[in-house]
């Protein structure tokens, strides 16, 4: 039977490729993000190419009221979510802590931490009721190794890992699985968003390194979700070949 896979932040980068990879795998999709035009275009492309069902809805994961009002309705409408990929996330700014904007800090915490827990809190009870489900949280190598000027982003990704582990402990009596995916450097809109639209600064991040592609991460997410019932992959760390730790990169 086809699964229903929910992906947050499905309009770009890793989330978009994850949606496509699950569709290729034959799964139906429930996709959300803030940009309606991109969601609609992706829905049309996937339905035409892969013939699976795609439901979409606009969601800003930072908006607790919206998450509480919309997510349970959408989950009920599609008949339950089998795999939840908490992917929506971002970095804002790359500055020494004392110079960092508090607005940027709050945006990262509100999106990467609070958004993830709002969504999960709305999806998990139904998974528990059905004793079936897999939560895949998008962490980062930044959550393992803090790096200069990235204190708050790194802290949010360390929190993602701790949330995954905590939820896995709390659901241990059930068949629910929880996985943290920890990518290294992946070339997406991530850096453009981090530098508030400065494309030059964003391009510099990927110079001299063959960064991972979002498809590389998507393939791992599908692999993790396709394991037999007895297998729970708790964490996966995926780095670029030229990357030793989060910020140790041999540029050529
Ligand atoms: P992109 O900027 O390419 O994509 C981010 C996605 O998140 C977009 O679809 C965006 O959609 C969505 N999003 C952002 N804020 C919100 C919000 N408030 N509510 C709902 N959706 C939101 O970045 P990536 O694909 O690279 O990032 C995806 C995840 O992977 C993030 O959690 C990131 O931290 C993580 N990651 C990225 C790495 C990298 O090197 N690129 C490495 C490790 C982890 P929209 O704007 O339409 O809302
Ligand atoms: C995104 C990767 O190393 O730029 O999580 O923080 S990094």
PDB file of C-alpha atoms and ligand atoms in Angstrom:
ATOM      1  CA  UNK A   1       0.000   0.000   0.000  1.00  0.00           C
ATOM      2  CA  UNK A   2       1.148   3.525  -0.814  1.00  0.00           C
ATOM      3  CA  UNK A   3       2.402   5.561   2.129  1.00  0.00           C
ATOM      4  CA  UNK A   4       1.541   9.186   2.824  1.00  0.00           C
ATOM      5  CA  UNK A   5       4.708  11.253   3.234  1.00  0.00           C
ATOM      6  CA  UNK A   6       4.514  14.774   4.654  1.00  0.00           C
ATOM      7  CA  UNK A   7       7.408  17.129   3.882  1.00  0.00           C
ATOM      8  CA  UNK A   8       7.744  20.606   5.410  1.00  0.00           C
ATOM      9  CA  UNK A   9       9.684  23.196   3.426  1.00  0.00           C
ATOM     10  CA  UNK A  10       9.013  21.366   0.164  1.00  0.00           C
ATOM     11  CA  UNK A  11       9.365  24.325  -2.221  1.00  0.00           C
ATOM     12  CA  UNK A  12      13.170  24.304  -2.575  1.00  0.00           C
ATOM     13  CA  UNK A  13      16.416  22.444  -2.011  1.00  0.00           C
ATOM     14  CA  UNK A  14      16.444  19.296   0.102  1.00  0.00           C
ATOM     15  CA  UNK A  15      12.692  19.340   0.812  1.00  0.00           C
ATOM     16  CA  UNK A  16      11.791  19.628  -2.862  1.00  0.00           C
ATOM     17  CA  UNK A  17      14.140  16.793  -3.869  1.00  0.00           C
ATOM     18  CA  UNK A  18      12.892  14.669  -0.974  1.00  0.00           C
ATOM     19  CA  UNK A  19       9.323  15.079  -2.207  1.00  0.00           C
ATOM     20  CA  UNK A  20      10.387  14.050  -5.722  1.00  0.00           C
ATOM     21  CA  UNK A  21      12.391  11.067  -4.417  1.00  0.00           C
ATOM     22  CA  UNK A  22       9.402   9.749  -2.425  1.00  0.00           C
ATOM     23  CA  UNK A  23       7.167  10.239  -5.474  1.00  0.00           C
ATOM     24  CA  UNK A  24       9.640   8.225  -7.586  1.00  0.00           C
ATOM     25  CA  UNK A  25       9.399   5.583  -4.855  1.00  0.00           C
ATOM     26  CA  UNK A  26       5.618   5.478  -5.401  1.00  0.00           C
ATOM     27  CA  UNK A  27       4.528   7.305  -2.225  1.00  0.00           C
ATOM     28  CA  UNK A  28       1.736   9.887  -1.987  1.00  0.00           C
ATOM     29  CA  UNK A  29       2.642  13.309  -0.679  1.00  0.00           C
ATOM     30  CA  UNK A  30       1.437  16.022   1.674  1.00  0.00           C
ATOM     31  CA  UNK A  31       3.623  19.064   1.035  1.00  0.00           C
ATOM     32  CA  UNK A  32       3.793  22.452   2.740  1.00  0.00           C
ATOM     33  CA  UNK A  33       5.823  25.655   2.772  1.00  0.00           C
ATOM     34  CA  UNK A  34       5.090  29.379   2.549  1.00  0.00           C
ATOM     35  CA  UNK A  35       5.333  29.898  -1.243  1.00  0.00           C
ATOM     36  CA  UNK A  36       2.057  28.863  -2.884  1.00  0.00           C
ATOM     37  CA  UNK A  37       3.219  29.265  -6.511  1.00  0.00           C
ATOM     38  CA  UNK A  38       6.160  26.915  -6.003  1.00  0.00           C
ATOM     39  CA  UNK A  39       4.020  24.373  -4.134  1.00  0.00           C
ATOM     40  CA  UNK A  40       1.448  24.376  -6.940  1.00  0.00           C
ATOM     41  CA  UNK A  41       4.077  23.993  -9.673  1.00  0.00           C
ATOM     42  CA  UNK A  42       5.738  21.118  -7.810  1.00  0.00           C
ATOM     43  CA  UNK A  43       2.381  19.378  -7.270  1.00  0.00           C
ATOM     44  CA  UNK A  44       1.592  19.594 -10.998  1.00  0.00           C
ATOM     45  CA  UNK A  45       5.064  18.374 -12.037  1.00  0.00           C
ATOM     46  CA  UNK A  46       5.054  15.428  -9.632  1.00  0.00           C
ATOM     47  CA  UNK A  47       1.496  14.320 -10.431  1.00  0.00           C
ATOM     48  CA  UNK A  48       2.227  14.431 -14.166  1.00  0.00           C
ATOM     49  CA  UNK A  49       5.588  12.673 -13.939  1.00  0.00           C
ATOM     50  CA  UNK A  50       4.953  10.055 -11.244  1.00  0.00           C
ATOM     51  CA  UNK A  51       1.173   9.621 -11.037  1.00  0.00           C
ATOM     52  CA  UNK A  52       1.047   9.793  -7.243  1.00  0.00           C
ATOM     53  CA  UNK A  53      -1.373  11.944  -5.226  1.00  0.00           C
ATOM     54  CA  UNK A  54      -0.036  15.276  -4.006  1.00  0.00           C
ATOM     55  CA  UNK A  55      -1.876  17.439  -1.473  1.00  0.00           C
ATOM     56  CA  UNK A  56      -0.396  20.824  -0.620  1.00  0.00           C
ATOM     57  CA  UNK A  57      -1.064  23.570   1.891  1.00  0.00           C
ATOM     58  CA  UNK A  58       0.543  26.866   2.775  1.00  0.00           C
ATOM     59  CA  UNK A  59       2.203  26.814   6.166  1.00  0.00           C
ATOM     60  CA  UNK A  60       4.638  28.982   8.035  1.00  0.00           C
ATOM     61  CA  UNK A  61       5.902  26.533  10.645  1.00  0.00           C
ATOM     62  CA  UNK A  62       6.656  29.464  12.991  1.00  0.00           C
ATOM     63  CA  UNK A  63       2.967  30.264  13.302  1.00  0.00           C
ATOM     64  CA  UNK A  64       1.781  28.057  16.155  1.00  0.00           C
ATOM     65  CA  UNK A  65      -1.885  28.936  15.736  1.00  0.00           C
ATOM     66  CA  UNK A  66      -1.818  28.024  12.039  1.00  0.00           C
ATOM     67  CA  UNK A  67       0.070  24.806  12.686  1.00  0.00           C
ATOM     68  CA  UNK A  68      -2.461  23.808  15.358  1.00  0.00           C
ATOM     69  CA  UNK A  69      -5.430  24.725  13.171  1.00  0.00           C
ATOM     70  CA  UNK A  70      -4.283  23.414   9.792  1.00  0.00           C
ATOM     71  CA  UNK A  71      -1.970  20.439  10.313  1.00  0.00           C
ATOM     72  CA  UNK A  72      -4.415  18.079  12.118  1.00  0.00           C
ATOM     73  CA  UNK A  73      -7.074  18.889   9.485  1.00  0.00           C
ATOM     74  CA  UNK A  74      -4.699  18.099   6.620  1.00  0.00           C
ATOM     75  CA  UNK A  75      -3.480  14.915   8.324  1.00  0.00           C
ATOM     76  CA  UNK A  76      -7.112  13.762   8.742  1.00  0.00           C
ATOM     77  CA  UNK A  77      -7.957  14.768   5.157  1.00  0.00           C
ATOM     78  CA  UNK A  78      -5.215  12.562   3.708  1.00  0.00           C
ATOM     79  CA  UNK A  79      -6.063   9.677   6.059  1.00  0.00           C
ATOM     80  CA  UNK A  80      -2.947   9.877   8.256  1.00  0.00           C
ATOM     81  CA  UNK A  81       0.748  10.524   7.728  1.00  0.00           C
ATOM     82  CA  UNK A  82       3.139   7.548   7.604  1.00  0.00           C
ATOM     83  CA  UNK A  83       6.382   9.515   7.243  1.00  0.00           C
ATOM     84  CA  UNK A  84       6.907  13.079   8.456  1.00  0.00           C
ATOM     85  CA  UNK A  85      10.012  14.841   7.132  1.00  0.00           C
ATOM     86  CA  UNK A  86      10.658  17.933   9.249  1.00  0.00           C
ATOM     87  CA  UNK A  87      12.836  19.723   6.745  1.00  0.00           C
ATOM     88  CA  UNK A  88      11.738  23.405   6.870  1.00  0.00           C
ATOM     89  CA  UNK A  89      14.661  25.382   8.214  1.00  0.00           C
ATOM     90  CA  UNK A  90      17.190  28.089   7.607  1.00  0.00           C
ATOM     91  CA  UNK A  91      20.214  30.028   8.778  1.00  0.00           C
ATOM     92  CA  UNK A  92      20.174  33.799   9.054  1.00  0.00           C
ATOM     93  CA  UNK A  93      23.448  35.689   9.156  1.00  0.00           C
ATOM     94  CA  UNK A  94      27.040  34.571   9.714  1.00  0.00           C
ATOM     95  CA  UNK A  95      28.378  36.901  12.379  1.00  0.00           C
ATOM     96  CA  UNK A  96      30.274  36.730  15.596  1.00  0.00           C
ATOM     97  CA  UNK A  97      27.779  36.238  18.426  1.00  0.00           C
ATOM     98  CA  UNK A  98      28.212  39.744  19.853  1.00  0.00           C
ATOM     99  CA  UNK A  99      27.395  41.246  16.434  1.00  0.00           C
ATOM    100  CA  UNK A 100      24.544  38.892  15.526  1.00  0.00           C
ATOM    101  CA  UNK A 101      21.073  40.268  15.010  1.00  0.00           C
ATOM    102  CA  UNK A 102      18.623  39.132  17.687  1.00  0.00           C
ATOM    103  CA  UNK A 103      15.912  39.078  14.999  1.00  0.00           C
ATOM    104  CA  UNK A 104      18.003  36.584  13.002  1.00  0.00           C
ATOM    105  CA  UNK A 105      18.568  34.481  16.112  1.00  0.00           C
ATOM    106  CA  UNK A 106      14.847  34.379  16.848  1.00  0.00           C
ATOM    107  CA  UNK A 107      13.951  33.496  13.257  1.00  0.00           C
ATOM    108  CA  UNK A 108      16.289  30.492  13.381  1.00  0.00           C
ATOM    109  CA  UNK A 109      14.999  29.287  16.755  1.00  0.00           C
ATOM    110  CA  UNK A 110      11.361  29.872  15.773  1.00  0.00           C
ATOM    111  CA  UNK A 111      11.750  27.980  12.482  1.00  0.00           C
ATOM    112  CA  UNK A 112      14.278  25.228  13.160  1.00  0.00           C
ATOM    113  CA  UNK A 113      13.274  24.360  16.715  1.00  0.00           C
ATOM    114  CA  UNK A 114       9.822  25.680  17.579  1.00  0.00           C
ATOM    115  CA  UNK A 115       8.419  25.057  14.072  1.00  0.00           C
ATOM    116  CA  UNK A 116       9.647  21.468  14.129  1.00  0.00           C
ATOM    117  CA  UNK A 117       8.129  20.793  17.520  1.00  0.00           C
ATOM    118  CA  UNK A 118       4.797  22.477  16.704  1.00  0.00           C
ATOM    119  CA  UNK A 119       4.397  20.316  13.582  1.00  0.00           C
ATOM    120  CA  UNK A 120       5.543  17.114  15.275  1.00  0.00           C
ATOM    121  CA  UNK A 121       3.249  17.716  18.248  1.00  0.00           C
ATOM    122  CA  UNK A 122       0.294  17.857  15.801  1.00  0.00           C
ATOM    123  CA  UNK A 123       1.290  14.757  13.785  1.00  0.00           C
ATOM    124  CA  UNK A 124       2.625  12.342  16.422  1.00  0.00           C
ATOM    125  CA  UNK A 125      -0.630  11.661  18.357  1.00  0.00           C
ATOM    126  CA  UNK A 126      -2.269  10.267  15.211  1.00  0.00           C
ATOM    127  CA  UNK A 127       0.814   8.147  14.470  1.00  0.00           C
ATOM    128  CA  UNK A 128       0.651   6.763  18.015  1.00  0.00           C
ATOM    129  CA  UNK A 129      -3.064   6.034  17.643  1.00  0.00           C
ATOM    130  CA  UNK A 130      -2.274   4.001  14.527  1.00  0.00           C
ATOM    131  CA  UNK A 131       0.972   2.655  16.082  1.00  0.00           C
ATOM    132  CA  UNK A 132       2.644   3.435  12.781  1.00  0.00           C
ATOM    133  CA  UNK A 133       4.897   6.242  11.624  1.00  0.00           C
ATOM    134  CA  UNK A 134       8.375   7.550  11.003  1.00  0.00           C
ATOM    135  CA  UNK A 135       9.619  11.033  11.887  1.00  0.00           C
ATOM    136  CA  UNK A 136      12.690  12.179   9.957  1.00  0.00           C
ATOM    137  CA  UNK A 137      14.219  15.393  11.270  1.00  0.00           C
ATOM    138  CA  UNK A 138      16.657  17.486   9.243  1.00  0.00           C
ATOM    139  CA  UNK A 139      19.594  18.199  11.524  1.00  0.00           C
ATOM    140  CA  UNK A 140      23.036  19.184  10.287  1.00  0.00           C
ATOM    141  CA  UNK A 141      26.727  18.605  10.830  1.00  0.00           C
ATOM    142  CA  UNK A 142      26.374  22.077  12.364  1.00  0.00           C
ATOM    143  CA  UNK A 143      24.546  20.352  15.233  1.00  0.00           C
ATOM    144  CA  UNK A 144      27.557  18.112  15.886  1.00  0.00           C
ATOM    145  CA  UNK A 145      30.381  20.613  15.410  1.00  0.00           C
ATOM    146  CA  UNK A 146      29.779  24.247  16.284  1.00  0.00           C
ATOM    147  CA  UNK A 147      31.571  26.655  13.961  1.00  0.00           C
ATOM    148  CA  UNK A 148      32.680  30.285  14.110  1.00  0.00           C
ATOM    149  CA  UNK A 149      29.895  32.855  13.630  1.00  0.00           C
ATOM    150  CA  UNK A 150      27.239  30.165  13.534  1.00  0.00           C
ATOM    151  CA  UNK A 151      26.505  29.715  17.249  1.00  0.00           C
ATOM    152  CA  UNK A 152      22.736  30.019  17.104  1.00  0.00           C
ATOM    153  CA  UNK A 153      22.248  28.053  13.866  1.00  0.00           C
ATOM    154  CA  UNK A 154      24.493  25.289  15.284  1.00  0.00           C
ATOM    155  CA  UNK A 155      22.516  25.357  18.552  1.00  0.00           C
ATOM    156  CA  UNK A 156      19.218  24.922  16.690  1.00  0.00           C
ATOM    157  CA  UNK A 157      20.570  21.871  14.874  1.00  0.00           C
ATOM    158  CA  UNK A 158      21.942  20.398  18.126  1.00  0.00           C
ATOM    159  CA  UNK A 159      18.403  20.899  19.471  1.00  0.00           C
ATOM    160  CA  UNK A 160      16.962  18.995  16.491  1.00  0.00           C
ATOM    161  CA  UNK A 161      19.186  16.020  17.371  1.00  0.00           C
ATOM    162  CA  UNK A 162      18.151  16.202  21.054  1.00  0.00           C
ATOM    163  CA  UNK A 163      14.463  16.441  20.095  1.00  0.00           C
ATOM    164  CA  UNK A 164      14.784  13.384  17.846  1.00  0.00           C
ATOM    165  CA  UNK A 165      16.434  11.384  20.610  1.00  0.00           C
ATOM    166  CA  UNK A 166      13.903  12.537  23.211  1.00  0.00           C
ATOM    167  CA  UNK A 167      10.908  11.693  21.017  1.00  0.00           C
ATOM    168  CA  UNK A 168      12.443   8.287  20.222  1.00  0.00           C
ATOM    169  CA  UNK A 169      12.696   7.599  23.958  1.00  0.00           C
ATOM    170  CA  UNK A 170       9.139   8.774  24.646  1.00  0.00           C
ATOM    171  CA  UNK A 171       7.682   6.611  21.862  1.00  0.00           C
ATOM    172  CA  UNK A 172       9.775   3.505  22.571  1.00  0.00           C
ATOM    173  CA  UNK A 173       6.740   1.388  23.539  1.00  0.00           C
ATOM    174  CA  UNK A 174       5.257   2.029  20.075  1.00  0.00           C
ATOM    175  CA  UNK A 175       6.433   1.088  16.578  1.00  0.00           C
ATOM    176  CA  UNK A 176       7.223   4.755  15.740  1.00  0.00           C
ATOM    177  CA  UNK A 177      10.717   5.395  14.345  1.00  0.00           C
ATOM    178  CA  UNK A 178      12.690   8.626  14.664  1.00  0.00           C
ATOM    179  CA  UNK A 179      15.718   9.562  12.569  1.00  0.00           C
ATOM    180  CA  UNK A 180      18.020  12.570  12.442  1.00  0.00           C
ATOM    181  CA  UNK A 181      19.613  13.314   9.063  1.00  0.00           C
ATOM    182  CA  UNK A 182      22.776  15.416   9.425  1.00  0.00           C
ATOM    183  CA  UNK A 183      23.973  16.762   6.086  1.00  0.00           C
ATOM    184  CA  UNK A 184      27.193  18.665   5.582  1.00  0.00           C
ATOM    185  CA  UNK A 185      27.515  21.258   2.823  1.00  0.00           C
ATOM    186  CA  UNK A 186      24.656  20.994   0.296  1.00  0.00           C
ATOM    187  CA  UNK A 187      24.322  23.487  -2.549  1.00  0.00           C
ATOM    188  CA  UNK A 188      20.791  24.930  -2.319  1.00  0.00           C
ATOM    189  CA  UNK A 189      19.243  28.346  -1.628  1.00  0.00           C
ATOM    190  CA  UNK A 190      20.426  27.911   1.975  1.00  0.00           C
ATOM    191  CA  UNK A 191      23.334  30.388   1.708  1.00  0.00           C
ATOM    192  CA  UNK A 192      21.353  32.931  -0.312  1.00  0.00           C
ATOM    193  CA  UNK A 193      18.747  32.882   2.464  1.00  0.00           C
ATOM    194  CA  UNK A 194      21.454  33.024   5.138  1.00  0.00           C
ATOM    195  CA  UNK A 195      22.970  36.148   3.515  1.00  0.00           C
ATOM    196  CA  UNK A 196      19.570  37.780   3.059  1.00  0.00           C
ATOM    197  CA  UNK A 197      19.650  37.483  -0.748  1.00  0.00           C
ATOM    198  CA  UNK A 198      23.323  38.349  -1.365  1.00  0.00           C
ATOM    199  CA  UNK A 199      24.072  35.957  -4.254  1.00  0.00           C
ATOM    200  CA  UNK A 200      27.801  36.824  -4.391  1.00  0.00           C
ATOM    201  CA  UNK A 201      28.318  35.869  -0.769  1.00  0.00           C
ATOM    202  CA  UNK A 202      26.227  32.745  -1.276  1.00  0.00           C
ATOM    203  CA  UNK A 203      28.251  31.652  -4.334  1.00  0.00           C
ATOM    204  CA  UNK A 204      31.511  32.022  -2.384  1.00  0.00           C
ATOM    205  CA  UNK A 205      30.351  29.325   0.067  1.00  0.00           C
ATOM    206  CA  UNK A 206      30.399  26.727  -2.719  1.00  0.00           C
ATOM    207  CA  UNK A 207      33.614  27.836  -4.440  1.00  0.00           C
ATOM    208  CA  UNK A 208      36.401  25.251  -4.641  1.00  0.00           C
ATOM    209  CA  UNK A 209      34.313  22.466  -3.176  1.00  0.00           C
ATOM    210  CA  UNK A 210      32.108  19.911  -4.855  1.00  0.00           C
ATOM    211  CA  UNK A 211      29.199  20.334  -2.485  1.00  0.00           C
ATOM    212  CA  UNK A 212      26.536  17.695  -1.955  1.00  0.00           C
ATOM    213  CA  UNK A 213      23.432  17.975  -4.113  1.00  0.00           C
ATOM    214  CA  UNK A 214      19.983  18.055  -2.470  1.00  0.00           C
ATOM    215  CA  UNK A 215      19.213  14.819  -4.364  1.00  0.00           C
ATOM    216  CA  UNK A 216      22.025  13.098  -2.419  1.00  0.00           C
ATOM    217  CA  UNK A 217      20.251  13.847   0.852  1.00  0.00           C
ATOM    218  CA  UNK A 218      16.832  12.963  -0.550  1.00  0.00           C
ATOM    219  CA  UNK A 219      18.106   9.517  -1.529  1.00  0.00           C
ATOM    220  CA  UNK A 220      19.281   8.915   2.031  1.00  0.00           C
ATOM    221  CA  UNK A 221      15.926  10.022   3.472  1.00  0.00           C
ATOM    222  CA  UNK A 222      14.072   7.543   1.244  1.00  0.00           C
ATOM    223  CA  UNK A 223      16.587   4.797   2.109  1.00  0.00           C
ATOM    224  CA  UNK A 224      16.046   5.411   5.819  1.00  0.00           C
ATOM    225  CA  UNK A 225      12.255   5.332   5.370  1.00  0.00           C
ATOM    226  CA  UNK A 226      12.362   2.122   3.307  1.00  0.00           C
ATOM    227  CA  UNK A 227      13.917  -0.116   5.959  1.00  0.00           C
ATOM    228  CA  UNK A 228      12.014  -3.126   7.295  1.00  0.00           C
ATOM    229  CA  UNK A 229       9.940  -2.639  10.467  1.00  0.00           C
ATOM    230  CA  UNK A 230      12.683  -4.071  12.702  1.00  0.00           C
ATOM    231  CA  UNK A 231      15.286  -1.550  11.492  1.00  0.00           C
ATOM    232  CA  UNK A 232      15.426   1.968  12.939  1.00  0.00           C
ATOM    233  CA  UNK A 233      18.231   4.164  11.614  1.00  0.00           C
ATOM    234  CA  UNK A 234      18.666   6.720  14.382  1.00  0.00           C
ATOM    235  CA  UNK A 235      21.146   9.118  12.767  1.00  0.00           C
ATOM    236  CA  UNK A 236      22.881   9.554   9.441  1.00  0.00           C
ATOM    237  CA  UNK A 237      25.698  12.043   8.795  1.00  0.00           C
ATOM    238  CA  UNK A 238      26.501  12.778   5.155  1.00  0.00           C
ATOM    239  CA  UNK A 239      29.440  15.013   4.239  1.00  0.00           C
ATOM    240  CA  UNK A 240      30.936  16.185   0.986  1.00  0.00           C
ATOM    241  CA  UNK A 241      34.070  14.268   0.021  1.00  0.00           C
ATOM    242  CA  UNK A 242      36.158  17.426   0.600  1.00  0.00           C
ATOM    243  CA  UNK A 243      34.637  17.956   4.054  1.00  0.00           C
ATOM    244  CA  UNK A 244      36.105  16.518   7.274  1.00  0.00           C
ATOM    245  CA  UNK A 245      33.836  18.196   9.816  1.00  0.00           C
ATOM    246  CA  UNK A 246      31.085  20.780   9.421  1.00  0.00           C
ATOM    247  CA  UNK A 247      33.435  23.660   8.688  1.00  0.00           C
ATOM    248  CA  UNK A 248      36.674  21.842   7.801  1.00  0.00           C
ATOM    249  CA  UNK A 249      36.641  21.863   4.035  1.00  0.00           C
ATOM    250  CA  UNK A 250      39.621  21.371   1.690  1.00  0.00           C
ATOM    251  CA  UNK A 251      38.939  23.891  -1.077  1.00  0.00           C
ATOM    252  CA  UNK A 252      40.722  23.392  -4.394  1.00  0.00           C
TER     253      UNK A 252
HETATM  254  P1  LIG B   1      16.500  26.002   1.006  1.00  0.00           P
HETATM  255  O1  LIG B   1      16.589  27.427   1.382  1.00  0.00           O
HETATM  256  O2  LIG B   1      16.848  25.605  -0.376  1.00  0.00           O
HETATM  257  O3  LIG B   1      15.060  25.427   1.359  1.00  0.00           O
HETATM  258  C1  LIG B   1      14.453  25.714   2.598  1.00  0.00           C
HETATM  259  C2  LIG B   1      13.000  25.288   2.571  1.00  0.00           C
HETATM  260  O4  LIG B   1      12.426  25.556   3.857  1.00  0.00           O
HETATM  261  C3  LIG B   1      12.191  26.044   1.552  1.00  0.00           C
HETATM  262  O5  LIG B   1      11.297  25.153   0.906  1.00  0.00           O
HETATM  263  C4  LIG B   1      11.400  27.054   2.382  1.00  0.00           C
HETATM  264  O6  LIG B   1      10.125  27.253   1.761  1.00  0.00           O
HETATM  265  C5  LIG B   1      11.228  26.285   3.684  1.00  0.00           C
HETATM  266  N1  LIG B   1      10.995  27.164   4.839  1.00  0.00           N
HETATM  267  C6  LIG B   1      11.829  28.100   5.356  1.00  0.00           C
HETATM  268  N2  LIG B   1      11.234  28.735   6.381  1.00  0.00           N
HETATM  269  C7  LIG B   1       9.989  28.189   6.502  1.00  0.00           C
HETATM  270  C8  LIG B   1       8.894  28.434   7.353  1.00  0.00           C
HETATM  271  N3  LIG B   1       8.936  29.379   8.306  1.00  0.00           N
HETATM  272  N4  LIG B   1       7.756  27.700   7.200  1.00  0.00           N
HETATM  273  C9  LIG B   1       7.698  26.746   6.244  1.00  0.00           C
HETATM  274  N5  LIG B   1       8.703  26.464   5.404  1.00  0.00           N
HETATM  275  C10 LIG B   1       9.838  27.189   5.526  1.00  0.00           C
HETATM  276  O7  LIG B   1      17.482  25.237   2.057  1.00  0.00           O
HETATM  277  P2  LIG B   1      17.900  23.710   2.204  1.00  0.00           P
HETATM  278  O8  LIG B   1      17.123  22.844   1.319  1.00  0.00           O
HETATM  279  O9  LIG B   1      19.367  23.655   2.156  1.00  0.00           O
HETATM  280  O10 LIG B   1      17.477  23.464   3.719  1.00  0.00           O
HETATM  281  C11 LIG B   1      16.535  22.492   4.121  1.00  0.00           C
HETATM  282  C12 LIG B   1      16.908  21.996   5.507  1.00  0.00           C
HETATM  283  O11 LIG B   1      18.185  21.363   5.465  1.00  0.00           O
HETATM  284  C13 LIG B   1      17.011  23.088   6.562  1.00  0.00           C
HETATM  285  O12 LIG B   1      16.478  22.594   7.782  1.00  0.00           O
HETATM  286  C14 LIG B   1      18.516  23.286   6.696  1.00  0.00           C
HETATM  287  O13 LIG B   1      18.865  23.798   7.954  1.00  0.00           O
HETATM  288  C15 LIG B   1      19.009  21.875   6.492  1.00  0.00           C
HETATM  289  N6  LIG B   1      20.401  21.707   6.100  1.00  0.00           N
HETATM  290  C16 LIG B   1      20.877  22.341   4.983  1.00  0.00           C
HETATM  291  C17 LIG B   1      22.197  22.150   4.626  1.00  0.00           C
HETATM  292  C18 LIG B   1      22.835  22.858   3.461  1.00  0.00           C
HETATM  293  O14 LIG B   1      24.070  22.917   3.393  1.00  0.00           O
HETATM  294  N7  LIG B   1      22.078  23.375   2.510  1.00  0.00           N
HETATM  295  C19 LIG B   1      23.065  21.249   5.397  1.00  0.00           C
HETATM  296  C20 LIG B   1      22.435  20.677   6.555  1.00  0.00           C
HETATM  297  C21 LIG B   1      21.147  20.880   6.854  1.00  0.00           C
HETATM  298  P3  LIG B   1       9.314  28.643   1.708  1.00  0.00           P
HETATM  299  O15 LIG B   1      10.332  29.742   1.610  1.00  0.00           O
HETATM  300  O16 LIG B   1       8.445  28.485   0.497  1.00  0.00           O
HETATM  301  O17 LIG B   1       8.535  28.656   2.990  1.00  0.00           O
HETATM  302  C1  LIG B   2      24.008  23.724   6.853  1.00  0.00           C
HETATM  303  C2  LIG B   2      25.407  23.369   6.620  1.00  0.00           C
HETATM  304  O1  LIG B   2      27.781  23.781   7.455  1.00  0.00           O
HETATM  305  O2  LIG B   2      26.622  25.652   6.420  1.00  0.00           O
HETATM  306  O3  LIG B   2      23.500  23.081   7.963  1.00  0.00           O
HETATM  307  O4  LIG B   2      26.032  24.920   8.608  1.00  0.00           O
HETATM  308  S1  LIG B   2      26.502  24.495   7.323  1.00  0.00           S
END
